[in-house]
Amino acid sequence: MAGKKVLIVYAHQEPRSFNGSLKDVAVAELSRQGCTVTVSDLYAMDFEPRATRKDITGGKMVPEYTVLYMNCALSSPEFFSYGVEAYEACKKRSLTSDIIAEQKKVQEADLVMFQFPLYWFSVPAVLKGWMDRVLCQGFAFDLPGFYDDGLLKGKLAILSLTTGGTADMYWKTGASGDFRYFLWPLQHGTLHFCGFKVLAPHISFAPEFASEEERRGMVASWAQRLKTIWKEEPIPCWPPWYFGQ
């Protein structure tokens, strides 16, 4: 939809991968609609996944005085609590520049899309680090100010992911259980917690075991869905959607 802004947070090492193809077709289709599309290619950016004291800058640091300077920038230097310090730094706009840059992209986006391969029923470490560092208290949520009152309310989010296992493995009677089970901490515990309205996930099952024709069909299916993505209603992101009544 013309005028809409989309952020794609992309986590795959290989540009020519199937995930890369899904990301590329999303950029193409959404751009065709007149959307402004921004991609955060986390591996290409060498994005830092670790949440450490270095995120709490309080300004520029002189290398030889880094430890002393960082301690001075902390609200409680005698006992380091990342959550507390990130919250205070967020309020002062003194988080590191890479975090602030990603927060600006999120703030400007109408839709945030996450494109990634499923790792151990979760996201790759670099994407988990993005969530840990970018979606901090004071920016994405507060206390109070979470779930339907999260600070990112009014924005849409969607997970587009690939699996190693086939679709039949991800039902209640399958070896891996219902796919909604592993989506609970991502969609509800992270995105909904921050206020996002969450669209139904797009899961491409086992592309590595699919034929070239089947993979092309998966990419085409994603492109087709994106044509009407702005008309979709969010899922009811509460326990019954994931675990039943």
Coordinates of C-alpha atoms in Angstrom, one line a residue, residues 8-12 18-20 22-23 113-124 127 131 158-165 170 178-180 182-184 186-187 191 198-208 218-219 222 225 241:
I8 CA 12.4 -6.5 7.2
V9 CA 14.7 -7.9 9.8
Y10 CA 16.6 -10.6 7.9
A11 CA 18.8 -13.3 9.5
H12 CA 20.5 -15.6 7.1
F18 CA 15.8 -19.7 0.2
N19 CA 15.4 -17.2 3.0
G20 CA 17.2 -14.7 0.8
L22 CA 11.8 -14.9 0.4
K23 CA 13.3 -11.6 1.5
M113 CA 8.7 -8.5 9.1
F114 CA 11.1 -11.1 10.5
Q115 CA 12.7 -13.4 7.9
F116 CA 14.7 -16.3 9.3
P117 CA 15.3 -20.1 9.4
L118 CA 14.1 -21.8 12.6
Y119 CA 17.0 -22.7 14.9
W120 CA 16.1 -25.0 17.8
F121 CA 12.4 -23.9 17.7
S122 CA 13.5 -20.3 17.9
V123 CA 15.4 -17.6 16.0
P124 CA 19.1 -17.5 15.1
L127 CA 18.1 -12.2 15.7
M131 CA 15.4 -8.5 20.0
I158 CA 4.8 -10.9 11.0
L159 CA 7.2 -13.9 11.2
S160 CA 8.2 -15.5 7.9
L161 CA 10.3 -18.5 8.6
T162 CA 11.6 -21.7 7.2
T163 CA 11.9 -25.1 8.9
G164 CA 14.1 -28.1 8.5
G165 CA 11.3 -30.5 9.2
Y170 CA 4.5 -29.7 13.2
D178 CA 1.9 -28.1 16.9
F179 CA 3.9 -25.2 15.3
R180 CA 1.9 -22.8 17.4
F182 CA 7.1 -22.7 19.5
L183 CA 5.6 -19.5 18.2
W184 CA 4.3 -18.6 21.7
L186 CA 8.2 -15.2 19.8
Q187 CA 4.7 -13.9 18.8
L191 CA 6.0 -9.1 19.8
V198 CA 0.7 -9.9 15.1
L199 CA -0.3 -11.3 11.7
A200 CA -0.5 -15.0 11.1
P201 CA 3.0 -16.5 10.5
H202 CA 4.1 -17.5 7.1
I203 CA 6.0 -20.9 7.4
S204 CA 7.8 -22.5 4.5
F205 CA 8.3 -26.1 5.5
A206 CA 11.5 -28.0 4.7
P207 CA 12.6 -26.1 1.5
E208 CA 15.9 -28.0 1.5
M218 CA 6.6 -21.5 -2.0
V219 CA 8.2 -18.2 -3.0
W222 CA 4.6 -15.7 -0.2
R225 CA 0.0 -13.3 0.2
W241 CA -4.7 -19.4 19.8

